[in-house]
Coordinates of C-alpha atoms in Angstrom, one line a residue:
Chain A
X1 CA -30.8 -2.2 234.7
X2 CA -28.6 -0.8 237.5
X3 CA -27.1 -3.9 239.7
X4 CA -27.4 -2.7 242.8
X5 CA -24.2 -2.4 245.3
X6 CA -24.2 -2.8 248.9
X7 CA -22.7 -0.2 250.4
X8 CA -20.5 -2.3 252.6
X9 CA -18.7 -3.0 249.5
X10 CA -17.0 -0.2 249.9
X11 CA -17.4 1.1 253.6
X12 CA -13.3 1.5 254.8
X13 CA -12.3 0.2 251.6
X14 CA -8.4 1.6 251.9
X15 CA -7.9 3.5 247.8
X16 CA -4.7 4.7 246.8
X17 CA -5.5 7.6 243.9
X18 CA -2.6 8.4 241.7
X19 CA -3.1 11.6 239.6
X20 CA -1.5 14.6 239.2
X21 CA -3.7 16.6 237.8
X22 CA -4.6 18.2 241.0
X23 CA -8.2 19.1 240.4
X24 CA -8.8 15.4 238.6
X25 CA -7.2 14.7 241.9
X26 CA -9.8 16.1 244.1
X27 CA -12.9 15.6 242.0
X28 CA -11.7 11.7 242.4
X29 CA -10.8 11.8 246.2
X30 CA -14.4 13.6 247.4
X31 CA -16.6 11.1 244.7
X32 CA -14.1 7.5 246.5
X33 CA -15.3 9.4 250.0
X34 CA -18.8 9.3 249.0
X35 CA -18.7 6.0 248.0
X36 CA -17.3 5.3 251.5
X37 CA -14.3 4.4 251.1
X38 CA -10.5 6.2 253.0
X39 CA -8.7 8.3 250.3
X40 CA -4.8 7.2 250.3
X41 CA -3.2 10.6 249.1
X42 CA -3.8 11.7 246.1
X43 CA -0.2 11.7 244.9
X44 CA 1.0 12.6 241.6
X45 CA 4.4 10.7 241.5
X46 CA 5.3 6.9 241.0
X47 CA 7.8 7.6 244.0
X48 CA 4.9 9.1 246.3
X49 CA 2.9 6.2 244.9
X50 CA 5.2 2.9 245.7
X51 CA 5.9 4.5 249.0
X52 CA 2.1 4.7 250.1
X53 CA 2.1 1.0 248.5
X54 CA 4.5 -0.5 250.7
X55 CA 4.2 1.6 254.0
X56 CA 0.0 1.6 254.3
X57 CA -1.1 -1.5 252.1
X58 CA -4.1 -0.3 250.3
X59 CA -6.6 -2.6 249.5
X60 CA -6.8 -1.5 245.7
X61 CA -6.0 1.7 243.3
X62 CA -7.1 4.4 240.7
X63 CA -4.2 5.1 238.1
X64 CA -3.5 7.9 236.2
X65 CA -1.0 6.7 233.4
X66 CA 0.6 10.9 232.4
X67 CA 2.6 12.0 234.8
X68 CA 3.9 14.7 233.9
X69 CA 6.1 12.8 231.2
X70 CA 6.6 9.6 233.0
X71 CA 4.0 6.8 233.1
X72 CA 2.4 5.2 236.3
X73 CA 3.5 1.5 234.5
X74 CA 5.7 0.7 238.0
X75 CA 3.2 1.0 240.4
X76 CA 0.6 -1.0 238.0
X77 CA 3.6 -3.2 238.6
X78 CA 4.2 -2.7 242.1
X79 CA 0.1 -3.6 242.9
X80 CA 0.0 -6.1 240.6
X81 CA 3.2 -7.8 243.0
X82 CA 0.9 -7.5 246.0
X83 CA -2.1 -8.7 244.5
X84 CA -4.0 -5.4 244.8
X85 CA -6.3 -4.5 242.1
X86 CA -6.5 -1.5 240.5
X87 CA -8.9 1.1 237.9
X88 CA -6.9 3.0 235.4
X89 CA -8.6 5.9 234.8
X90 CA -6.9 8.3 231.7
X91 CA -7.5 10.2 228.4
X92 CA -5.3 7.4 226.5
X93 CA -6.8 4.2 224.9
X94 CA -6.5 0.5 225.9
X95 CA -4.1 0.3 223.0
X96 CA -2.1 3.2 223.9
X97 CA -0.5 1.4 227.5
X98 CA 1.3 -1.4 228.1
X99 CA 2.7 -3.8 231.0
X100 CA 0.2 -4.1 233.5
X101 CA -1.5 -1.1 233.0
X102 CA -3.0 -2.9 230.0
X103 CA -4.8 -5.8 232.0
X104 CA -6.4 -3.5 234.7
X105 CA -10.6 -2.4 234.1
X106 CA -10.1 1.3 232.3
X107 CA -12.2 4.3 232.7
X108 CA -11.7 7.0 230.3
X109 CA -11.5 10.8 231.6
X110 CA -13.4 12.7 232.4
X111 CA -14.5 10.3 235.3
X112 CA -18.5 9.2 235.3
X113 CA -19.5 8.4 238.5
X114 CA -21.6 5.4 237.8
X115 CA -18.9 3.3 236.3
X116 CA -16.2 4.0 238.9
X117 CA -18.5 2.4 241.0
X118 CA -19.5 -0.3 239.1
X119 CA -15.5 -0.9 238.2
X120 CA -14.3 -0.6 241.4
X121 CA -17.1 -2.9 243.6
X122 CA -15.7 -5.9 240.4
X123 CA -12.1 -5.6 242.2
X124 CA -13.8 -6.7 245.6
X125 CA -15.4 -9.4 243.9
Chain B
X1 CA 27.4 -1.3 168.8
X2 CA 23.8 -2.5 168.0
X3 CA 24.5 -5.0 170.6
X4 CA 25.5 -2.1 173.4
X5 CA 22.5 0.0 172.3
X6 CA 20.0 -2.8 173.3
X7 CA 22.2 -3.6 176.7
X8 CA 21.7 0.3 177.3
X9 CA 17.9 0.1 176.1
X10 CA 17.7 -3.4 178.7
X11 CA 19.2 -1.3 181.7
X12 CA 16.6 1.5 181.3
X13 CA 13.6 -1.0 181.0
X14 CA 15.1 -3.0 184.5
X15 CA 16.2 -0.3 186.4
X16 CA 13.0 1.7 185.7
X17 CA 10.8 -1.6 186.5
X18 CA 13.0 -1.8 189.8
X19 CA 12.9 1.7 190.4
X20 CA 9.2 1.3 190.5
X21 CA 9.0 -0.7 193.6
X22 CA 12.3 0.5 195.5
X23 CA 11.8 2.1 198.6
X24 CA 15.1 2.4 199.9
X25 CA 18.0 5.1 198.7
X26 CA 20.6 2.6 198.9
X27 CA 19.3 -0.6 197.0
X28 CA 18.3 2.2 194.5
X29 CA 21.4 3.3 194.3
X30 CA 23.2 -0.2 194.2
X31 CA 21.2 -1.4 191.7
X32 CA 21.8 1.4 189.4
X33 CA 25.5 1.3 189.7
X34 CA 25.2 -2.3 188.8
X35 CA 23.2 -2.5 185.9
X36 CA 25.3 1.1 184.3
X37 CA 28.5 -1.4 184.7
X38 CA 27.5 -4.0 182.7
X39 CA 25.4 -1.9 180.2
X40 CA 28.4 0.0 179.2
X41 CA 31.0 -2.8 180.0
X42 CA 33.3 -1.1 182.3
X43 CA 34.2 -1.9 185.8
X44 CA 34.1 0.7 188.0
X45 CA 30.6 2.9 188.6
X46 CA 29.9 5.0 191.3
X47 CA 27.3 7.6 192.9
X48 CA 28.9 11.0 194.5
X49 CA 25.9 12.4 197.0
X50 CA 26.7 16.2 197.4
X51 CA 26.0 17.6 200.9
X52 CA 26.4 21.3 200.4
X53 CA 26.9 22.3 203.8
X54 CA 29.8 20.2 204.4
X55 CA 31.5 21.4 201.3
X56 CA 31.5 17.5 200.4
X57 CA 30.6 14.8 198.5
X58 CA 30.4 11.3 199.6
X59 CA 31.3 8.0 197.7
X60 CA 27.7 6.6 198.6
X61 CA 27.6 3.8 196.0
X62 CA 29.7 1.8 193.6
X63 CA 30.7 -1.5 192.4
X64 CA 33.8 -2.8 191.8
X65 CA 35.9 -0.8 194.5
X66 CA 38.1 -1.8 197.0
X67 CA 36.8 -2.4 200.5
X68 CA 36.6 0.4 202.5
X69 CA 36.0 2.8 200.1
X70 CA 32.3 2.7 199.3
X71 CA 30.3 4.6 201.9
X72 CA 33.6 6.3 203.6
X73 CA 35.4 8.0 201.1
X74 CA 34.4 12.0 200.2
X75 CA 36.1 14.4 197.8
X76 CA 35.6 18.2 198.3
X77 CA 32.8 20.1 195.8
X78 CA 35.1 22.5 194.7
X79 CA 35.7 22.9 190.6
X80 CA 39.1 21.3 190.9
X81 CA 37.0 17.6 191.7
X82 CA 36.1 15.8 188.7
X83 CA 32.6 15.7 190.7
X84 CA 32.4 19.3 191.9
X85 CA 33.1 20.6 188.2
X86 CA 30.3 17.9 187.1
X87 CA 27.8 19.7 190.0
X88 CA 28.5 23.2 187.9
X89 CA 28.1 21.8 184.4
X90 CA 25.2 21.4 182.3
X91 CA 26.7 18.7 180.1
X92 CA 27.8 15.3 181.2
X93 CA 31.8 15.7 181.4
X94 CA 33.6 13.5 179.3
X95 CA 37.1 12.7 179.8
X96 CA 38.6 10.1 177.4
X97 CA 42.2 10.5 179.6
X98 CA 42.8 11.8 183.0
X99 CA 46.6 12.0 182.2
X100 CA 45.6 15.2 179.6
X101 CA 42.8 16.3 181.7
X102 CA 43.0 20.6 182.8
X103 CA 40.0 21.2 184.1
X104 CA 40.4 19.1 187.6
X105 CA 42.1 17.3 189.1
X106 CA 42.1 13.4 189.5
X107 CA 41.8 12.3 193.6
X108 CA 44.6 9.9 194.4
X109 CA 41.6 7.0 195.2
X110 CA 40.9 6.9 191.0
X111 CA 44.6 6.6 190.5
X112 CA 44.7 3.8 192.9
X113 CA 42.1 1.9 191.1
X114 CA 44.0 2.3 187.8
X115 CA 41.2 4.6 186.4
X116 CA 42.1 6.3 183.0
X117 CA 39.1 7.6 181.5
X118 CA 35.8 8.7 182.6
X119 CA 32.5 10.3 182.2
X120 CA 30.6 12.0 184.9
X121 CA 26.7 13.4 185.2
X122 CA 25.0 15.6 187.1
X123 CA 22.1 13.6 189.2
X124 CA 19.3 16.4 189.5
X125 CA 17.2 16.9 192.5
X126 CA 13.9 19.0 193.2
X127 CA 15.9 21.7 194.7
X128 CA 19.7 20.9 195.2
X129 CA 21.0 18.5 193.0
X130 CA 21.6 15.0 195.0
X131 CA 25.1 14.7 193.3
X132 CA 26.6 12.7 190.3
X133 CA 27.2 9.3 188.8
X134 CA 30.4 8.4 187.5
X135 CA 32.0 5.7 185.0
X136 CA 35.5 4.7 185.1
X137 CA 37.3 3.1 182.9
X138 CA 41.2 1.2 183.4
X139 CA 41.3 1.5 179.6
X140 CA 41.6 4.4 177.7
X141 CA 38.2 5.0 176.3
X142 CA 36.2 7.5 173.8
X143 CA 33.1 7.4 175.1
X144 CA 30.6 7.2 171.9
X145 CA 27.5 10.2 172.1
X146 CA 25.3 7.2 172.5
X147 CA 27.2 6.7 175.4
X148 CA 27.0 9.7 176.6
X149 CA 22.7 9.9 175.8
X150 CA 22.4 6.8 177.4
X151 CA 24.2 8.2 180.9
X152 CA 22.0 11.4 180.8
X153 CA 19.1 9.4 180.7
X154 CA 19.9 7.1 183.0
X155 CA 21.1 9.6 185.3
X156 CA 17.8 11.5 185.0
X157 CA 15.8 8.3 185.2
X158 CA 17.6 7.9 188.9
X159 CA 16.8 11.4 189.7
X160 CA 13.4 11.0 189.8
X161 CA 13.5 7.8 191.2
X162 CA 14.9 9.0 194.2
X163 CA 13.0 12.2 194.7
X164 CA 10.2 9.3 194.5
X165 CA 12.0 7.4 197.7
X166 CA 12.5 11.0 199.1
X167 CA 9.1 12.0 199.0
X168 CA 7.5 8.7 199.7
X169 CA 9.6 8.7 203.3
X170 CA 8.2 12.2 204.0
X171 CA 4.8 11.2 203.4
X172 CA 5.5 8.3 205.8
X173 CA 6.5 10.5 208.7
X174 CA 4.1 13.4 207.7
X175 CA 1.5 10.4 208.3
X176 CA 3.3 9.4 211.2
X177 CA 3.5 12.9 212.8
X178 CA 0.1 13.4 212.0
X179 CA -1.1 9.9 214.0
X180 CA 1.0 11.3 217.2
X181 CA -0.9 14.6 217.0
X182 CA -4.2 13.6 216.6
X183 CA -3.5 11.2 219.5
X184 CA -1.9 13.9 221.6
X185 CA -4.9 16.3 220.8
X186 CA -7.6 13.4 221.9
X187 CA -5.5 13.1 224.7
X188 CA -5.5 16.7 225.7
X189 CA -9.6 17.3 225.1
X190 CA -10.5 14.3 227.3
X191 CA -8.1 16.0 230.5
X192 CA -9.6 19.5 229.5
X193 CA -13.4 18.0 229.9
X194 CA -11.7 15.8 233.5
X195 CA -10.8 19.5 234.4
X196 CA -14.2 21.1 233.5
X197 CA -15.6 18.1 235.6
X198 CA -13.5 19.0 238.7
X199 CA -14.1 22.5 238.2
X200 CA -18.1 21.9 238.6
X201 CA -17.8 18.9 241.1
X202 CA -15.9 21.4 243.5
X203 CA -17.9 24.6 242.7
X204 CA -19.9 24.3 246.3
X205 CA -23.7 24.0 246.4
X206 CA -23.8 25.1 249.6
X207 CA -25.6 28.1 251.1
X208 CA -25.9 29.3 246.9
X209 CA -29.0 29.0 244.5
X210 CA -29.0 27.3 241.8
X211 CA -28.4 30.8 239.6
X212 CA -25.5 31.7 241.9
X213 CA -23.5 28.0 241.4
X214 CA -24.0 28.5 238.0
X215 CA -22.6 32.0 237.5
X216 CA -19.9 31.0 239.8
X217 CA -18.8 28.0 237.8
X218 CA -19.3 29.5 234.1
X219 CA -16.6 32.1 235.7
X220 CA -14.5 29.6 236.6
X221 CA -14.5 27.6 233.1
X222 CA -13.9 31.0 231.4
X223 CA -11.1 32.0 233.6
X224 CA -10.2 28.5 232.2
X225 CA -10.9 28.7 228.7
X226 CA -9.0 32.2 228.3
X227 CA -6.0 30.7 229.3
X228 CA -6.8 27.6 227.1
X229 CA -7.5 30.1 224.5
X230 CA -4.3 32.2 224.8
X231 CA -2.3 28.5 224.6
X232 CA -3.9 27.8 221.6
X233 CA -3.3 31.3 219.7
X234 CA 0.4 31.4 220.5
X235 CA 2.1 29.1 217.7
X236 CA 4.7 27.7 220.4
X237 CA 2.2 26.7 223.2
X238 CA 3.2 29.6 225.6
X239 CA 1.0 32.0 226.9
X240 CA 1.9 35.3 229.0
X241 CA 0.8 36.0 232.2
X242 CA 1.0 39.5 231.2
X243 CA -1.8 39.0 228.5
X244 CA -3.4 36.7 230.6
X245 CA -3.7 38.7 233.7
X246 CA -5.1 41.7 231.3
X247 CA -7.6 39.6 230.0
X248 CA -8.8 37.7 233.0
X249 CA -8.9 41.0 235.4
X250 CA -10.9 42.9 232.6
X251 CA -14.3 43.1 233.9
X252 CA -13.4 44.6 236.7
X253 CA -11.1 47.2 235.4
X254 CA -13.5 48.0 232.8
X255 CA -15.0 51.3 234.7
X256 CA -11.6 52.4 236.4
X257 CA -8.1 50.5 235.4
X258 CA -6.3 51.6 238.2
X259 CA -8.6 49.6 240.7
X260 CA -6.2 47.4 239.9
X261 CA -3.1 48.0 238.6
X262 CA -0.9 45.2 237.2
X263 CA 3.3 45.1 236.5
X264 CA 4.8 42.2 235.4
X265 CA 7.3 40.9 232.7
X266 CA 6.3 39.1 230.0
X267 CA 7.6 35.4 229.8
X268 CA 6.1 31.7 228.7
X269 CA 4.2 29.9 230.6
X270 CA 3.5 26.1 229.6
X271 CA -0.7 25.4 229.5
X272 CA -0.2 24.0 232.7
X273 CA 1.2 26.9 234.2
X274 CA -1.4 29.3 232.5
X275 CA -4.3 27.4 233.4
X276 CA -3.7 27.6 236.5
X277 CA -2.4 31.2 236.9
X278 CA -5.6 32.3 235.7
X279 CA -7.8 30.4 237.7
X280 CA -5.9 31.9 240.7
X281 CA -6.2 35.5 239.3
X282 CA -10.0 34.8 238.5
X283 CA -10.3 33.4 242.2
X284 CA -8.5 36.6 243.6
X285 CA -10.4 39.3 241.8
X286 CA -13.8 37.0 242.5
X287 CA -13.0 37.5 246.0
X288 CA -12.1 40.7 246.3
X289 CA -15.1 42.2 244.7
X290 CA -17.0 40.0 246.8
X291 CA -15.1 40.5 250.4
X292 CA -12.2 42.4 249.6
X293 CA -10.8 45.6 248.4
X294 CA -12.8 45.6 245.2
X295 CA -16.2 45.5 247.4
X296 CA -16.0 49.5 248.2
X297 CA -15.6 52.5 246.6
X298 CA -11.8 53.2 246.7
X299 CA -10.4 49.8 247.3
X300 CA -7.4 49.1 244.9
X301 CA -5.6 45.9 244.5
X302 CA -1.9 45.9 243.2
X303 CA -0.6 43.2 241.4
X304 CA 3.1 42.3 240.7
X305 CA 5.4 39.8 239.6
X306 CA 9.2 39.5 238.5
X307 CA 11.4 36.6 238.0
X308 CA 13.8 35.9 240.8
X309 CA 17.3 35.7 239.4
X310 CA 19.0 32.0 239.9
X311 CA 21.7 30.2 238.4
X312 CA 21.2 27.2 235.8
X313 CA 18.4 27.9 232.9
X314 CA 15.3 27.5 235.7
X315 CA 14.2 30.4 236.7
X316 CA 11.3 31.2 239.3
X317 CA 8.4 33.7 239.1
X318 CA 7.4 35.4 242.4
X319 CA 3.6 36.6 242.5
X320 CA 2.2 39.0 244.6
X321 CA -1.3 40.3 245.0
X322 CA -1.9 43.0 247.3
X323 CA -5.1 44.5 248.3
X324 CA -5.2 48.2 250.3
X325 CA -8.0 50.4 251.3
X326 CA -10.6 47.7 251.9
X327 CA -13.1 46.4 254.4
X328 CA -11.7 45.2 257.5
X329 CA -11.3 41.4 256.7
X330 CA -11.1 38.1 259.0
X331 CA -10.2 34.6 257.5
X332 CA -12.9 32.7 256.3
X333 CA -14.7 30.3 258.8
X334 CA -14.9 28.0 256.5
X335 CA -12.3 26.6 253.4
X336 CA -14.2 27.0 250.4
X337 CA -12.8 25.8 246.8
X338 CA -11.5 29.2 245.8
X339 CA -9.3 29.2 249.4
X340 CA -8.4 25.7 248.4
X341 CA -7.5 26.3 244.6
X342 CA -5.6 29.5 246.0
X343 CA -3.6 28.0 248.6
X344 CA -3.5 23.8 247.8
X345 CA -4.6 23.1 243.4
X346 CA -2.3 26.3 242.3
X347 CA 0.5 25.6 244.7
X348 CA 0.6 21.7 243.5
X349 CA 0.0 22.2 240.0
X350 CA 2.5 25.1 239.6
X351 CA 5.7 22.9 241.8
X352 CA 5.9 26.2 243.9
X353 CA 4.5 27.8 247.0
X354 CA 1.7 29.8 247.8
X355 CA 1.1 31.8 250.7
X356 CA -2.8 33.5 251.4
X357 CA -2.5 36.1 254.3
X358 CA -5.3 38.0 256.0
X359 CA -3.4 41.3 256.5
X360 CA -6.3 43.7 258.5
X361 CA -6.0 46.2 256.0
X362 CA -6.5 43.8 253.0
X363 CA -5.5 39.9 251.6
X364 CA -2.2 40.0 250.7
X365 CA -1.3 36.7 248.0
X366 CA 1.9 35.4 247.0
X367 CA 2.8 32.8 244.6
X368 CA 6.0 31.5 243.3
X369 CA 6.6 28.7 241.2
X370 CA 9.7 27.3 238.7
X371 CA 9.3 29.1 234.8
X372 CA 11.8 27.8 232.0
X373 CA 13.1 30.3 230.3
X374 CA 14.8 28.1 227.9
X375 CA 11.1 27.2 226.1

C-alpha cells in the first residue's frame, strides 16, 4: 500500500539541504524540486547552514551529519530552536548521533526516493 | 621456619587466586608487594618498572615507604643500581649488608629508610623484562635459599600475571579499534553507493538512448571506481594523480600515447581529492573525443600540473588541460552534467577553483585546489 500525497504538500515548501558531498548534494536538490518544493542552498557548512536558517526561515530541513570532520549537531539545534523539522539523511546509524540529530526521522544513504517523500510530507503533518 | 614456608606457600596460593581476576597493573602490583611483606616479615617491598628508553627505572609500587616516594622516585638502569645490576643478572641478588656491598651502589632513598640488607629479582617480560621486585630489610638479614626460591617464584608468578593484564588491555583496544573500523568502513560504502546514486541520477536521459545513458554512466562509475581502487591499494589512503591520470586516460592513448601527453609530479591525494580528479579527467577526455581535439586525426591534448610554492605545510596543485589542433569549438548551448561536474562538483569538492574556457583553437581547463603535503 502506497498512501497517497497530495502534491500541495509540498508545492513551495521552503527546504534547506545540508550536505557536502557535492554530488549527494545535487542528486537531493533536483529529486526536493521534483517533489515541488524551492531548494535552500545546498551548503556544506554548519556556518553556511545557520546563516540560511536565520536570514530565509525555511519551513523544514535535510541533514547531513559528516562534514568533513565536524557534525551538523548545531543546526539540528538551531531548527529544532525555531520549531522547524527536519530529515537526517547519512551513512551513520540512529545510535551513532546524538543531541537533536537523534530525535529527527532518519534516512540512510544512498537516498530512496520514496521514503524522502513519505518522511518529509510526516513533518508538514 | 615451617611456619615461614607455609606463609610463603599462603602468599603464592592468594596472589595467584587474585592475580586471576586483576585487571589493572597497579592493584596487581600493590597487592603483590603486600602480601611478599608479610610472607617474609620485612617491612619494606617494592617493584622497579624499567623503561629502557629513558635509561630509568621507576619506583612504581611498594609498601611501607614514606610519602612521596612511591610512584615518583626513579634510579638510573646502569650496573652501579642495585636494580640495574639485578636487570643484567640471571640470579636473584642477594645482599645480606649494603655497608659490604661492591657490586653497586646503594641510592641515598634506601639509606633514608634505614635499609640494611636486601634481595632483588628480575621480573621477566615477553620481550623486555618489566623490571624487578625488591625486599628490604632495616635488620641485618641472611636471606635463607628458601627465601630466595620463594622470591623467584613469586617474582615469575607476577610476570606472567602482568603480561596477562598487558595482553588482556591490547585485546581490549584491538576490539575497540576494530569496532571504529568496521563502523568507519559501513560508513564509507553507504556514501560510495549515495555517490553511485548521484552519479546515475545526473547522467542525462535527454536526447540519448537507453544504450548511450548506459555507456555514459558505466564510464563515469569506473572513472570512479579507479580512483576508489587506487585509494584502496595504497596502504596510507593516498592515491597519485600521476597513476591516476595514466590509468583513467588509457583508452584513449592506447593506439598513440602522445595524443595526449601528460607531466605531473607525483604527490597524495586524499579519496576525496582522487575521486574527484578522475571524474574530471574522465569528463575531459569524454569530451574531447566527442567534441574536442581527440575527435580528429591529429588533435593532441596536453596535460600538466605542478604544485604552486606557498608558505605553511598547505600547498596547492594547479591543473591545466590544454587541447590544440582541433575542431573549431563554441560553448555548449546547453550545461550538461559533465560542464557542471567540470566547472561546479570538482571545484566544490576539491576547496579550489576551476576555470573551463572555449579557446577557438581548443578547450583549455584549469583546476587548482589545496594538497597537504604533510599526509
Amino acid at each position: 500500500m502506497t498512501t497517497i500525497i497530495p502534491p500541495e504538500t509540498f508545492a513551495g515548501r521552503r527546504i534547506l539541504v545540508l550536505e557536502d558531498e557535492r554530488l549527494i548534494a545535487l542528486d537531493v536538490r533536483d529529486i526536493l524540486e521534483q517533489f515541488g518544493c524551492t531548494v535552500l542552498g545546498p551548503v556544506a557548512t554548519v556556518d553556511a547552514a545557520l546563516q540560511l536558517i536565520e536570514h530565509e526561515d525555511p519551513d523544514a530541513a535535510v541533514l547531513d551529519v559528516q562534514l568533513n570532520g565536524t557534525t551538523s549537531e548545531p543546526v539540528a539545534e538551531a531548527l529544532r530552536a525555531k520549531e522547524r523539522p527536519f530529515l537526517v539523511l547519512t551513512a551513520y546509524r540512529r545510535s551513532h548521533l546524538s543531541g537533536a540529530l537523534k530525535e529527527a526521522p532518519l534516512l540512510n544513504k544512498p537516498v530512496d526516493e520514496r521514503k524522502l517523500r513519505t518522511n518529509l510530507s510526516g513533518l508538514f503533518q | 621456619m615451617t611456619q615461614n614456608l607455609e606463609l610463603q606457600r599462603a602468599a603464592l596460593a592468594d596472589f595467584g587466586l587474585f592475580a586471576f581476576r586483576c585487571n589493572d597493573i597497579d592493584d596487581l602490583l600493590h597487592r603483590a608487594v603486600e602480601l611478599v611483606s608479610g610472607a617474609l616479615d620485612v617491612p619494606l617491598v617494592k617493584v622497579l618498572e624499567h623503561f629502557p628508553k629513558r635509561g630509568e627505572m621507576l619506583l612504581r609500587s611498594g609498601v611501607n615507604w614514606q610519602p612521596g616516594v612511591v610512584g615518583h622516585e626513579t634510579f638510573g638502569d646502569h650496573e652501579k643500581s642495585p636494580g640495574g645490576y639485578a636487570l643484567r643478572s640471571d640470579e636473584p641478588v642477594v645482599s645480606p649488608d649494603l655497608d659490604a656491598e661492591d657490586r653497586f651502589e646503594t641510592p641515598d632513598v634506601l639509606r633514608r629508610h634505614g635499609v640494611r640488607s636486601m634481595v632483588n629479582v628480575i621480573i621477566v617480560g615477553e620481550g623486555d623484562p618489566f623490571g624487578v621486585l625488591e625486599v628490604d630489610s632495616r635488620e641485618r638479614r641472611e636471606f635463607s635459599d628458601d627465601d630466595v626460591a620463594f622470591l623467584r617464584t613469586y617474582a615469575n608468578l607476577l610476570a606472567a600475571a602482568i603480561e596477562r593484564v598487558r595482553s588482556h588491555k591490547e585485546l581490549e583496544r584491538a576490539v575497540r579499534e576494530q569496532g571504529v573500523l568496521a563502523r568507519e568502513l559501513g560508513h564509507r560504502v553507504k556514501n560510495l553507493l549515495g555517490l553511485v546514486r548521484a552519479l546515475a541520477s545526473q547522467t542525462s536521459v535527454a536526447g540519448r538512448t537507453a544504450t548511450e545513458y548506459r555507456d555514459a554512466y558505466i564510464d563515469r562509475l569506473h572513472a570512479l571506481s579507479t580512483a576508489e581502487g587506487l585509494v584502496f591499494e595504497n596502504d596510507n589512503e593516498l592515491a597519485d594523480p600521476l597513476e591516476l591520470a595514466h590509468e583513467i586516460l588509457a583508452p584513449h592513448r592506447q593506439d598513440d600515447p602522445r595524443r595526449i601527453t601528460i607531466e605531473g609530479t607525483s604527490v597524495g591525494l586524499s579519496p576525496r581529492q582522487a575521486r574527484m580528479f578522475g571524474l574530471a579527467l574522465h569528463e575531459l577526455a569524454t569530451n574531447a573525443a566527442k567534441y574536442g581535439a581527440l575527435s580528429v586525426a591529429g588533435g593532441k591534448v596536453h596535460l600538466e600540473w605542478h604544485l604552486l610554492d606557498a608558505r605553511g605545510v598547505s600547498e596547492r596543485l594547479s591543473m591545466m588541460w590544454r587541447e590544440a589542433d582541433g575542431p573549431e569549438i563554441t560553448p555548449p548551448q546547453r550545461k550538461g552534467f559533465g560542464t557542471r561536474l567540470l566547472e561546479d562538483v570538482v571545484a566544490y569538492e576539491l576547496n579550489g577553483e576551476a576555470e573551463l574556457k572555449y579557446e577557438e583553437w581548443g578547450l583549455h581547463y584549469r583546476l587548482e585546489f589545496p594538497v597537504d603535503l604533510e599526509q
